[in-house]
PDB file of C-alpha atoms in Angstrom:
ATOM      1  CA  UNK A   1     133.217 132.828  99.594  1.00 85.00           C
ATOM      2  CA  UNK A   2     136.768 133.873 100.396  1.00 94.00           C
ATOM      3  CA  UNK A   3     137.597 137.583 100.208  1.00 97.00           C
ATOM      4  CA  UNK A   4     141.282 137.026 100.854  1.00 97.00           C
ATOM      5  CA  UNK A   5     143.711 138.585  98.385  1.00 97.00           C
ATOM      6  CA  UNK A   6     147.325 139.641  98.448  1.00 97.00           C
ATOM      7  CA  UNK A   7     148.364 143.223  99.001  1.00 97.00           C
ATOM      8  CA  UNK A   8     149.041 143.928  95.342  1.00 97.00           C
ATOM      9  CA  UNK A   9     145.593 142.706  94.285  1.00 97.00           C
ATOM     10  CA  UNK A  10     143.760 144.655  96.985  1.00 98.00           C
ATOM     11  CA  UNK A  11     145.606 147.923  96.314  1.00 98.00           C
ATOM     12  CA  UNK A  12     145.086 147.636  92.562  1.00 97.00           C
ATOM     13  CA  UNK A  13     141.370 148.280  93.108  1.00 96.00           C
ATOM     14  CA  UNK A  14     142.095 151.791  94.399  1.00 98.00           C
ATOM     15  CA  UNK A  15     141.873 154.252  91.523  1.00 98.00           C
ATOM     16  CA  UNK A  16     143.891 157.433  91.094  1.00 98.00           C
ATOM     17  CA  UNK A  17     141.994 160.297  92.673  1.00 98.00           C
ATOM     18  CA  UNK A  18     140.258 158.089  95.239  1.00 98.00           C
ATOM     19  CA  UNK A  19     139.198 159.360  98.669  1.00 98.00           C
ATOM     20  CA  UNK A  20     140.650 157.056 101.331  1.00 98.00           C
ATOM     21  CA  UNK A  21     139.951 156.869 105.048  1.00 98.00           C
ATOM     22  CA  UNK A  22     142.991 155.373 106.775  1.00 98.00           C
ATOM     23  CA  UNK A  23     142.450 153.704 110.121  1.00 98.00           C
ATOM     24  CA  UNK A  24     144.615 153.768 113.201  1.00 98.00           C
ATOM     25  CA  UNK A  25     145.777 156.855 115.022  1.00 97.00           C
ATOM     26  CA  UNK A  26     149.083 158.653 114.393  1.00 97.00           C
ATOM     27  CA  UNK A  27     151.821 156.015 114.915  1.00 97.00           C
ATOM     28  CA  UNK A  28     149.491 153.317 116.151  1.00 98.00           C
ATOM     29  CA  UNK A  29     147.907 150.596 113.996  1.00 98.00           C
ATOM     30  CA  UNK A  30     147.901 152.580 110.757  1.00 98.00           C
ATOM     31  CA  UNK A  31     147.817 150.549 107.493  1.00 98.00           C
ATOM     32  CA  UNK A  32     151.447 151.247 106.546  1.00 98.00           C
ATOM     33  CA  UNK A  33     151.938 148.102 104.435  1.00 98.00           C
ATOM     34  CA  UNK A  34     148.967 149.142 102.298  1.00 98.00           C
ATOM     35  CA  UNK A  35     150.333 152.665 101.917  1.00 98.00           C
ATOM     36  CA  UNK A  36     153.649 151.153 100.786  1.00 98.00           C
ATOM     37  CA  UNK A  37     151.802 149.200  98.107  1.00 97.00           C
ATOM     38  CA  UNK A  38     149.905 152.270  96.901  1.00 98.00           C
ATOM     39  CA  UNK A  39     153.271 153.974  96.437  1.00 98.00           C
ATOM     40  CA  UNK A  40     154.755 150.970  94.633  1.00 97.00           C
ATOM     41  CA  UNK A  41     151.810 151.018  92.232  1.00 97.00           C
ATOM     42  CA  UNK A  42     152.314 154.731  91.582  1.00 97.00           C
ATOM     43  CA  UNK A  43     148.853 155.848  92.709  1.00 98.00           C
ATOM     44  CA  UNK A  44     148.300 159.575  92.234  1.00 98.00           C
ATOM     45  CA  UNK A  45     145.988 162.399  93.347  1.00 98.00           C
ATOM     46  CA  UNK A  46     144.756 160.531  96.407  1.00 98.00           C
ATOM     47  CA  UNK A  47     142.789 162.284  99.119  1.00 98.00           C
ATOM     48  CA  UNK A  48     142.974 161.043 102.700  1.00 98.00           C
ATOM     49  CA  UNK A  49     140.622 161.229 105.682  1.00 98.00           C
ATOM     50  CA  UNK A  50     142.369 160.843 109.017  1.00 97.00           C
ATOM     51  CA  UNK A  51     141.711 162.209 112.485  1.00 96.00           C
ATOM     52  CA  UNK A  52     145.407 161.980 113.409  1.00 97.00           C
ATOM     53  CA  UNK A  53     147.886 160.961 110.722  1.00 97.00           C
ATOM     54  CA  UNK A  54     151.637 160.451 110.767  1.00 98.00           C
ATOM     55  CA  UNK A  55     153.834 158.203 108.608  1.00 98.00           C
ATOM     56  CA  UNK A  56     150.936 157.086 106.407  1.00 98.00           C
ATOM     57  CA  UNK A  57     150.069 160.620 105.289  1.00 98.00           C
ATOM     58  CA  UNK A  58     153.655 161.862 105.173  1.00 98.00           C
ATOM     59  CA  UNK A  59     154.757 158.922 103.011  1.00 98.00           C
ATOM     60  CA  UNK A  60     152.049 159.639 100.452  1.00 98.00           C
ATOM     61  CA  UNK A  61     153.119 163.280 100.451  1.00 98.00           C
ATOM     62  CA  UNK A  62     156.783 162.341  99.963  1.00 98.00           C
ATOM     63  CA  UNK A  63     155.811 160.059  97.055  1.00 97.00           C
ATOM     64  CA  UNK A  64     153.810 162.844  95.360  1.00 97.00           C
ATOM     65  CA  UNK A  65     150.712 160.665  95.640  1.00 98.00           C
ATOM     66  CA  UNK A  66     148.668 163.039  97.763  1.00 98.00           C
ATOM     67  CA  UNK A  67     146.195 165.652  96.550  1.00 98.00           C
ATOM     68  CA  UNK A  68     144.378 166.635  99.745  1.00 98.00           C
ATOM     69  CA  UNK A  69     143.824 165.702 103.390  1.00 98.00           C
ATOM     70  CA  UNK A  70     140.780 165.994 105.628  1.00 97.00           C
ATOM     71  CA  UNK A  71     142.470 165.780 108.991  1.00 96.00           C
ATOM     72  CA  UNK A  72     142.633 167.056 112.526  1.00 93.00           C
ATOM     73  CA  UNK A  73     146.355 166.474 113.167  1.00 94.00           C
ATOM     74  CA  UNK A  74     149.242 165.340 110.976  1.00 97.00           C
ATOM     75  CA  UNK A  75     152.550 164.825 112.781  1.00 97.00           C
ATOM     76  CA  UNK A  76     154.914 162.340 114.364  1.00 97.00           C
ATOM     77  CA  UNK A  77     153.928 162.956 117.965  1.00 92.00           C
ATOM     78  CA  UNK A  78     157.092 163.030 120.118  1.00 94.00           C
ATOM     79  CA  UNK A  79     159.307 162.636 117.021  1.00 95.00           C
ATOM     80  CA  UNK A  80     158.405 165.972 115.427  1.00 94.00           C
ATOM     81  CA  UNK A  81     156.619 167.414 112.408  1.00 95.00           C
ATOM     82  CA  UNK A  82     155.413 165.691 109.257  1.00 97.00           C
ATOM     83  CA  UNK A  83     157.879 167.560 107.061  1.00 97.00           C
ATOM     84  CA  UNK A  84     156.843 166.221 103.653  1.00 98.00           C
ATOM     85  CA  UNK A  85     153.177 166.894 104.280  1.00 98.00           C
ATOM     86  CA  UNK A  86     153.996 170.357 105.605  1.00 97.00           C
ATOM     87  CA  UNK A  87     156.135 171.203 102.574  1.00 98.00           C
ATOM     88  CA  UNK A  88     153.419 170.000 100.212  1.00 98.00           C
ATOM     89  CA  UNK A  89     150.841 172.240 101.873  1.00 97.00           C
ATOM     90  CA  UNK A  90     153.199 175.222 101.929  1.00 97.00           C
ATOM     91  CA  UNK A  91     153.949 174.781  98.229  1.00 97.00           C
ATOM     92  CA  UNK A  92     150.186 174.484  97.542  1.00 96.00           C
ATOM     93  CA  UNK A  93     150.732 171.018  96.091  1.00 97.00           C
ATOM     94  CA  UNK A  94     148.502 169.488  98.784  1.00 98.00           C
ATOM     95  CA  UNK A  95     145.189 170.948  99.926  1.00 97.00           C
ATOM     96  CA  UNK A  96     144.744 170.842 103.709  1.00 95.00           C
ATOM     97  CA  UNK A  97     141.056 170.610 104.593  1.00 94.00           C
ATOM     98  CA  UNK A  98     141.772 171.359 108.225  1.00 90.00           C
ATOM     99  CA  UNK A  99     139.402 169.886 110.773  1.00 91.00           C
ATOM    100  CA  UNK A 100     139.271 169.190 114.442  1.00 90.00           C
ATOM    101  CA  UNK A 101     139.405 165.444 115.083  1.00 92.00           C
ATOM    102  CA  UNK A 102     135.802 165.607 116.294  1.00 93.00           C
ATOM    103  CA  UNK A 103     134.614 167.262 113.078  1.00 95.00           C
ATOM    104  CA  UNK A 104     136.214 164.510 110.974  1.00 96.00           C
ATOM    105  CA  UNK A 105     134.225 162.014 113.018  1.00 97.00           C
ATOM    106  CA  UNK A 106     131.068 164.099 112.586  1.00 97.00           C
ATOM    107  CA  UNK A 107     131.534 164.128 108.804  1.00 97.00           C
ATOM    108  CA  UNK A 108     131.921 160.349 108.771  1.00 98.00           C
ATOM    109  CA  UNK A 109     128.820 159.955 110.929  1.00 98.00           C
ATOM    110  CA  UNK A 110     126.836 162.018 108.441  1.00 98.00           C
ATOM    111  CA  UNK A 111     127.662 159.446 105.769  1.00 98.00           C
ATOM    112  CA  UNK A 112     126.633 156.613 108.066  1.00 98.00           C
ATOM    113  CA  UNK A 113     123.293 158.321 108.688  1.00 97.00           C
ATOM    114  CA  UNK A 114     122.814 159.117 104.981  1.00 97.00           C
ATOM    115  CA  UNK A 115     122.552 162.863 105.528  1.00 98.00           C
ATOM    116  CA  UNK A 116     124.521 165.657 103.806  1.00 97.00           C
ATOM    117  CA  UNK A 117     125.883 167.248 106.970  1.00 97.00           C
ATOM    118  CA  UNK A 118     126.185 166.777 110.723  1.00 97.00           C
ATOM    119  CA  UNK A 119     125.692 169.342 113.513  1.00 96.00           C
ATOM    120  CA  UNK A 120     128.654 169.768 115.850  1.00 94.00           C
ATOM    121  CA  UNK A 121     129.431 171.903 118.865  1.00 92.00           C
ATOM    122  CA  UNK A 122     132.718 173.371 120.091  1.00 87.00           C
ATOM    123  CA  UNK A 123     133.848 175.844 117.429  1.00 85.00           C
ATOM    124  CA  UNK A 124     132.911 178.900 119.451  1.00 83.00           C
ATOM    125  CA  UNK A 125     135.803 181.366 119.373  1.00 82.00           C
ATOM    126  CA  UNK A 126     137.681 179.458 116.660  1.00 82.00           C
ATOM    127  CA  UNK A 127     138.694 180.941 113.310  1.00 81.00           C
ATOM    128  CA  UNK A 128     138.807 177.474 111.747  1.00 79.00           C
ATOM    129  CA  UNK A 129     135.334 177.677 110.151  1.00 78.00           C
ATOM    130  CA  UNK A 130     136.175 180.892 108.282  1.00 80.00           C
ATOM    131  CA  UNK A 131     139.684 179.773 107.330  1.00 79.00           C
ATOM    132  CA  UNK A 132     138.867 176.354 105.928  1.00 82.00           C
ATOM    133  CA  UNK A 133     135.269 176.407 104.720  1.00 84.00           C
ATOM    134  CA  UNK A 134     134.742 172.950 106.251  1.00 88.00           C
ATOM    135  CA  UNK A 135     132.369 174.300 108.885  1.00 92.00           C
ATOM    136  CA  UNK A 136     129.187 176.245 108.091  1.00 92.00           C
ATOM    137  CA  UNK A 137     126.413 177.614 110.261  1.00 92.00           C
ATOM    138  CA  UNK A 138     122.687 177.014 109.973  1.00 94.00           C
ATOM    139  CA  UNK A 139     119.716 178.089 112.035  1.00 96.00           C
ATOM    140  CA  UNK A 140     118.389 175.206 114.102  1.00 95.00           C
ATOM    141  CA  UNK A 141     114.742 174.647 113.057  1.00 94.00           C
ATOM    142  CA  UNK A 142     113.815 173.699 116.640  1.00 96.00           C
ATOM    143  CA  UNK A 143     115.605 176.305 118.749  1.00 96.00           C
ATOM    144  CA  UNK A 144     116.478 179.021 116.240  1.00 96.00           C
ATOM    145  CA  UNK A 145     120.057 178.938 117.491  1.00 94.00           C
ATOM    146  CA  UNK A 146     123.073 179.328 115.196  1.00 92.00           C
ATOM    147  CA  UNK A 147     124.469 175.814 114.828  1.00 93.00           C
ATOM    148  CA  UNK A 148     127.757 174.637 113.307  1.00 93.00           C
ATOM    149  CA  UNK A 149     127.568 171.832 110.739  1.00 95.00           C
ATOM    150  CA  UNK A 150     130.191 169.910 108.761  1.00 96.00           C
ATOM    151  CA  UNK A 151     129.706 168.181 105.386  1.00 96.00           C
ATOM    152  CA  UNK A 152     129.471 164.423 105.081  1.00 98.00           C
ATOM    153  CA  UNK A 153     132.720 162.567 104.426  1.00 98.00           C
ATOM    154  CA  UNK A 154     132.104 159.488 102.280  1.00 98.00           C
ATOM    155  CA  UNK A 155     135.342 157.556 101.595  1.00 98.00           C
ATOM    156  CA  UNK A 156     135.607 155.552  98.397  1.00 98.00           C
ATOM    157  CA  UNK A 157     137.652 153.126 100.478  1.00 98.00           C
ATOM    158  CA  UNK A 158     138.357 152.723 104.156  1.00 98.00           C
ATOM    159  CA  UNK A 159     141.570 150.818 104.847  1.00 98.00           C
ATOM    160  CA  UNK A 160     142.139 149.513 108.363  1.00 98.00           C
ATOM    161  CA  UNK A 161     144.798 147.314 109.926  1.00 98.00           C
ATOM    162  CA  UNK A 162     143.548 144.829 112.508  1.00 98.00           C
ATOM    163  CA  UNK A 163     144.864 142.120 114.789  1.00 98.00           C
ATOM    164  CA  UNK A 164     142.815 139.235 113.434  1.00 97.00           C
ATOM    165  CA  UNK A 165     140.554 138.662 110.426  1.00 97.00           C
ATOM    166  CA  UNK A 166     139.091 135.685 108.628  1.00 97.00           C
ATOM    167  CA  UNK A 167     138.791 134.855 104.952  1.00 96.00           C
ATOM    168  CA  UNK A 168     135.241 136.258 104.875  1.00 96.00           C
ATOM    169  CA  UNK A 169     136.374 139.717 106.002  1.00 97.00           C
ATOM    170  CA  UNK A 170     135.273 139.582 109.638  1.00 97.00           C
ATOM    171  CA  UNK A 171     137.810 141.544 111.675  1.00 98.00           C
ATOM    172  CA  UNK A 172     138.802 142.066 115.307  1.00 97.00           C
ATOM    173  CA  UNK A 173     140.905 144.824 116.875  1.00 97.00           C
ATOM    174  CA  UNK A 174     142.520 144.257 120.232  1.00 95.00           C
ATOM    175  CA  UNK A 175     142.626 147.398 122.355  1.00 94.00           C
ATOM    176  CA  UNK A 176     141.733 150.880 121.162  1.00 96.00           C
ATOM    177  CA  UNK A 177     139.655 150.891 117.964  1.00 97.00           C
ATOM    178  CA  UNK A 178     140.105 154.653 117.367  1.00 97.00           C
ATOM    179  CA  UNK A 179     137.808 155.722 114.479  1.00 97.00           C
ATOM    180  CA  UNK A 180     138.189 152.508 112.486  1.00 98.00           C
ATOM    181  CA  UNK A 181     134.678 151.188 113.040  1.00 98.00           C
ATOM    182  CA  UNK A 182     133.102 154.526 112.115  1.00 98.00           C
ATOM    183  CA  UNK A 183     135.294 154.737 109.002  1.00 98.00           C
ATOM    184  CA  UNK A 184     134.290 151.209 107.980  1.00 98.00           C
ATOM    185  CA  UNK A 185     130.573 151.995 108.246  1.00 98.00           C
ATOM    186  CA  UNK A 186     130.917 155.320 106.391  1.00 98.00           C
ATOM    187  CA  UNK A 187     132.799 153.997 103.338  1.00 98.00           C
ATOM    188  CA  UNK A 188     131.665 152.757  99.964  1.00 98.00           C
ATOM    189  CA  UNK A 189     134.124 149.835 100.299  1.00 98.00           C
ATOM    190  CA  UNK A 190     136.433 148.483 102.999  1.00 98.00           C
ATOM    191  CA  UNK A 191     139.849 146.830 102.786  1.00 98.00           C
ATOM    192  CA  UNK A 192     141.198 145.054 105.868  1.00 98.00           C
ATOM    193  CA  UNK A 193     144.847 144.173 106.403  1.00 98.00           C
ATOM    194  CA  UNK A 194     145.526 141.853 109.320  1.00 98.00           C
ATOM    195  CA  UNK A 195     148.372 140.526 111.422  1.00 98.00           C
ATOM    196  CA  UNK A 196     146.680 137.119 111.378  1.00 97.00           C
ATOM    197  CA  UNK A 197     144.076 135.569 109.091  1.00 97.00           C
ATOM    198  CA  UNK A 198     142.243 132.624 110.640  1.00 96.00           C
ATOM    199  CA  UNK A 199     139.461 130.308 109.541  1.00 95.00           C
ATOM    200  CA  UNK A 200     135.965 131.653 110.049  1.00 92.00           C
ATOM    201  CA  UNK A 201     135.302 128.510 112.085  1.00 91.00           C
ATOM    202  CA  UNK A 202     138.001 129.483 114.583  1.00 89.00           C
ATOM    203  CA  UNK A 203     136.444 132.690 115.926  1.00 89.00           C
ATOM    204  CA  UNK A 204     136.469 132.876 119.720  1.00 85.00           C
ATOM    205  CA  UNK A 205     135.356 136.514 119.948  1.00 85.00           C
ATOM    206  CA  UNK A 206     132.685 138.576 118.240  1.00 89.00           C
ATOM    207  CA  UNK A 207     134.167 140.461 115.249  1.00 93.00           C
ATOM    208  CA  UNK A 208     133.897 144.245 115.425  1.00 96.00           C
ATOM    209  CA  UNK A 209     133.854 144.645 111.646  1.00 97.00           C
ATOM    210  CA  UNK A 210     131.371 142.272 109.978  1.00 96.00           C
ATOM    211  CA  UNK A 211     132.530 140.603 106.819  1.00 96.00           C
ATOM    212  CA  UNK A 212     129.625 141.855 104.718  1.00 96.00           C
ATOM    213  CA  UNK A 213     131.128 145.367 104.882  1.00 97.00           C
ATOM    214  CA  UNK A 214     134.523 144.215 103.603  1.00 98.00           C
ATOM    215  CA  UNK A 215     135.636 143.920  99.985  1.00 98.00           C
ATOM    216  CA  UNK A 216     139.126 142.486 100.569  1.00 98.00           C
ATOM    217  CA  UNK A 217     141.091 141.013 103.452  1.00 98.00           C
ATOM    218  CA  UNK A 218     144.888 140.790 103.304  1.00 98.00           C
ATOM    219  CA  UNK A 219     147.392 138.964 105.490  1.00 98.00           C
ATOM    220  CA  UNK A 220     149.955 141.641 106.375  1.00 98.00           C
ATOM    221  CA  UNK A 221     152.214 140.654 109.237  1.00 97.00           C
ATOM    222  CA  UNK A 222     153.964 143.718 110.689  1.00 97.00           C
ATOM    223  CA  UNK A 223     151.506 145.688 108.556  1.00 98.00           C
ATOM    224  CA  UNK A 224     151.587 148.750 110.820  1.00 98.00           C
ATOM    225  CA  UNK A 225     155.379 148.799 111.271  1.00 97.00           C
ATOM    226  CA  UNK A 226     157.390 150.932 112.006  1.00 97.00           C
ATOM    227  CA  UNK A 227     154.368 152.078 113.975  1.00 98.00           C
ATOM    228  CA  UNK A 228     152.838 149.912 116.669  1.00 98.00           C
ATOM    229  CA  UNK A 229     150.169 147.227 116.709  1.00 98.00           C
ATOM    230  CA  UNK A 230     149.460 146.240 120.300  1.00 96.00           C
ATOM    231  CA  UNK A 231     150.047 143.712 121.699  1.00 96.00           C
ATOM    232  CA  UNK A 232     152.192 142.337 118.872  1.00 97.00           C
ATOM    233  CA  UNK A 233     154.832 145.071 118.574  1.00 98.00           C
ATOM    234  CA  UNK A 234     155.660 148.605 119.634  1.00 97.00           C
ATOM    235  CA  UNK A 235     156.897 151.647 117.723  1.00 97.00           C
ATOM    236  CA  UNK A 236     160.262 151.136 116.020  1.00 97.00           C
ATOM    237  CA  UNK A 237     161.897 154.353 117.148  1.00 97.00           C
ATOM    238  CA  UNK A 238     165.074 153.881 115.101  1.00 96.00           C
ATOM    239  CA  UNK A 239     163.181 153.220 111.860  1.00 96.00           C
ATOM    240  CA  UNK A 240     161.039 156.307 112.335  1.00 97.00           C
ATOM    241  CA  UNK A 241     164.027 158.514 113.086  1.00 96.00           C
ATOM    242  CA  UNK A 242     165.802 157.103 110.023  1.00 96.00           C
ATOM    243  CA  UNK A 243     162.768 157.991 107.919  1.00 97.00           C
ATOM    244  CA  UNK A 244     162.631 161.526 109.273  1.00 97.00           C
ATOM    245  CA  UNK A 245     166.350 161.993 108.546  1.00 97.00           C
ATOM    246  CA  UNK A 246     166.177 160.561 105.036  1.00 97.00           C
ATOM    247  CA  UNK A 247     162.663 159.983 103.638  1.00 97.00           C
ATOM    248  CA  UNK A 248     164.034 159.595 100.099  1.00 96.00           C
ATOM    249  CA  UNK A 249     166.067 156.544 101.124  1.00 96.00           C
ATOM    250  CA  UNK A 250     163.062 155.045 102.896  1.00 96.00           C
ATOM    251  CA  UNK A 251     160.917 155.586  99.792  1.00 96.00           C
ATOM    252  CA  UNK A 252     163.540 153.984  97.594  1.00 95.00           C
ATOM    253  CA  UNK A 253     163.497 150.892  99.791  1.00 95.00           C
ATOM    254  CA  UNK A 254     159.695 150.783  99.628  1.00 95.00           C
ATOM    255  CA  UNK A 255     159.681 150.988  95.848  1.00 94.00           C
ATOM    256  CA  UNK A 256     162.386 148.342  95.483  1.00 91.00           C
ATOM    257  CA  UNK A 257     160.698 145.928  97.847  1.00 85.00           C
ATOM    258  CA  UNK A 258     158.404 143.215  96.559  1.00 64.00           C
ATOM    259  CA  UNK A 259     154.819 142.846  97.683  1.00 41.00           C
ATOM    260  CA  UNK A 260     154.773 143.112 101.472  1.00 41.00           C
ATOM    261  CA  UNK A 261     152.950 139.796 101.750  1.00 41.00           C
ATOM    262  CA  UNK A 262     152.791 137.226  98.964  1.00 40.00           C
ATOM    263  CA  UNK A 263     149.802 135.354 100.368  1.00 39.00           C
ATOM    264  CA  UNK A 264     147.034 134.994  97.812  1.00 38.00           C
ATOM    265  CA  UNK A 265     143.504 133.751  97.894  1.00 40.00           C
ATOM    266  CA  UNK A 266     142.912 130.066  97.577  1.00 37.00           C
TER     267      UNK A 266
END
């Protein structure tokens, strides 16, 4: 059975208030086309899980679609700060559940394992546990040592952008997978956007994301732009700088645009 839908159909399944894990890392292979569609559909009160976010998170903040973020880093790397996200946090319009990248991963792993929390090491000397409440301490039942733990993170949806997928939802990422595979296993449901959608009979490599985990697959060429998706395209420096100079104009163009990809299921 085909799981292929267009972007509008796939995004319509995401409810206001949903908890989303967004794949990719900072400006690399993030599901930007899907974020655009969430904004076009006027989704509100979304929460996002991301180890390192950039345009995806900042766009949702600029569109007043964002309620909270569980993240280790939100910024535009060499291009500067995520100003809309920062302003939203400063104005207390967005709740920042600040993590280290490793503790986001630990929370996702807890969901994969079906446990309420995950032990983690490395917070010694940090004030982050006391400041955020996302890290607690328990006594290890085996050693008696004080051990840091983080709560499970269970996304309603994980959305990842991949190089290749098929109509059954099988997906393949070329190069660094970042946390995408962990996010896919931790989520209630998974949406895949892909640069190419091929026939399931044409697979020449083993898919990293099996189709049985995936609810929807969407053809989204240039779906991570103006970020990169190796080896197809690199970061569009000019487009990112234009966004940072005038995010309102960028948002207006997003809202006026039609569906990023018109391809529908057969």
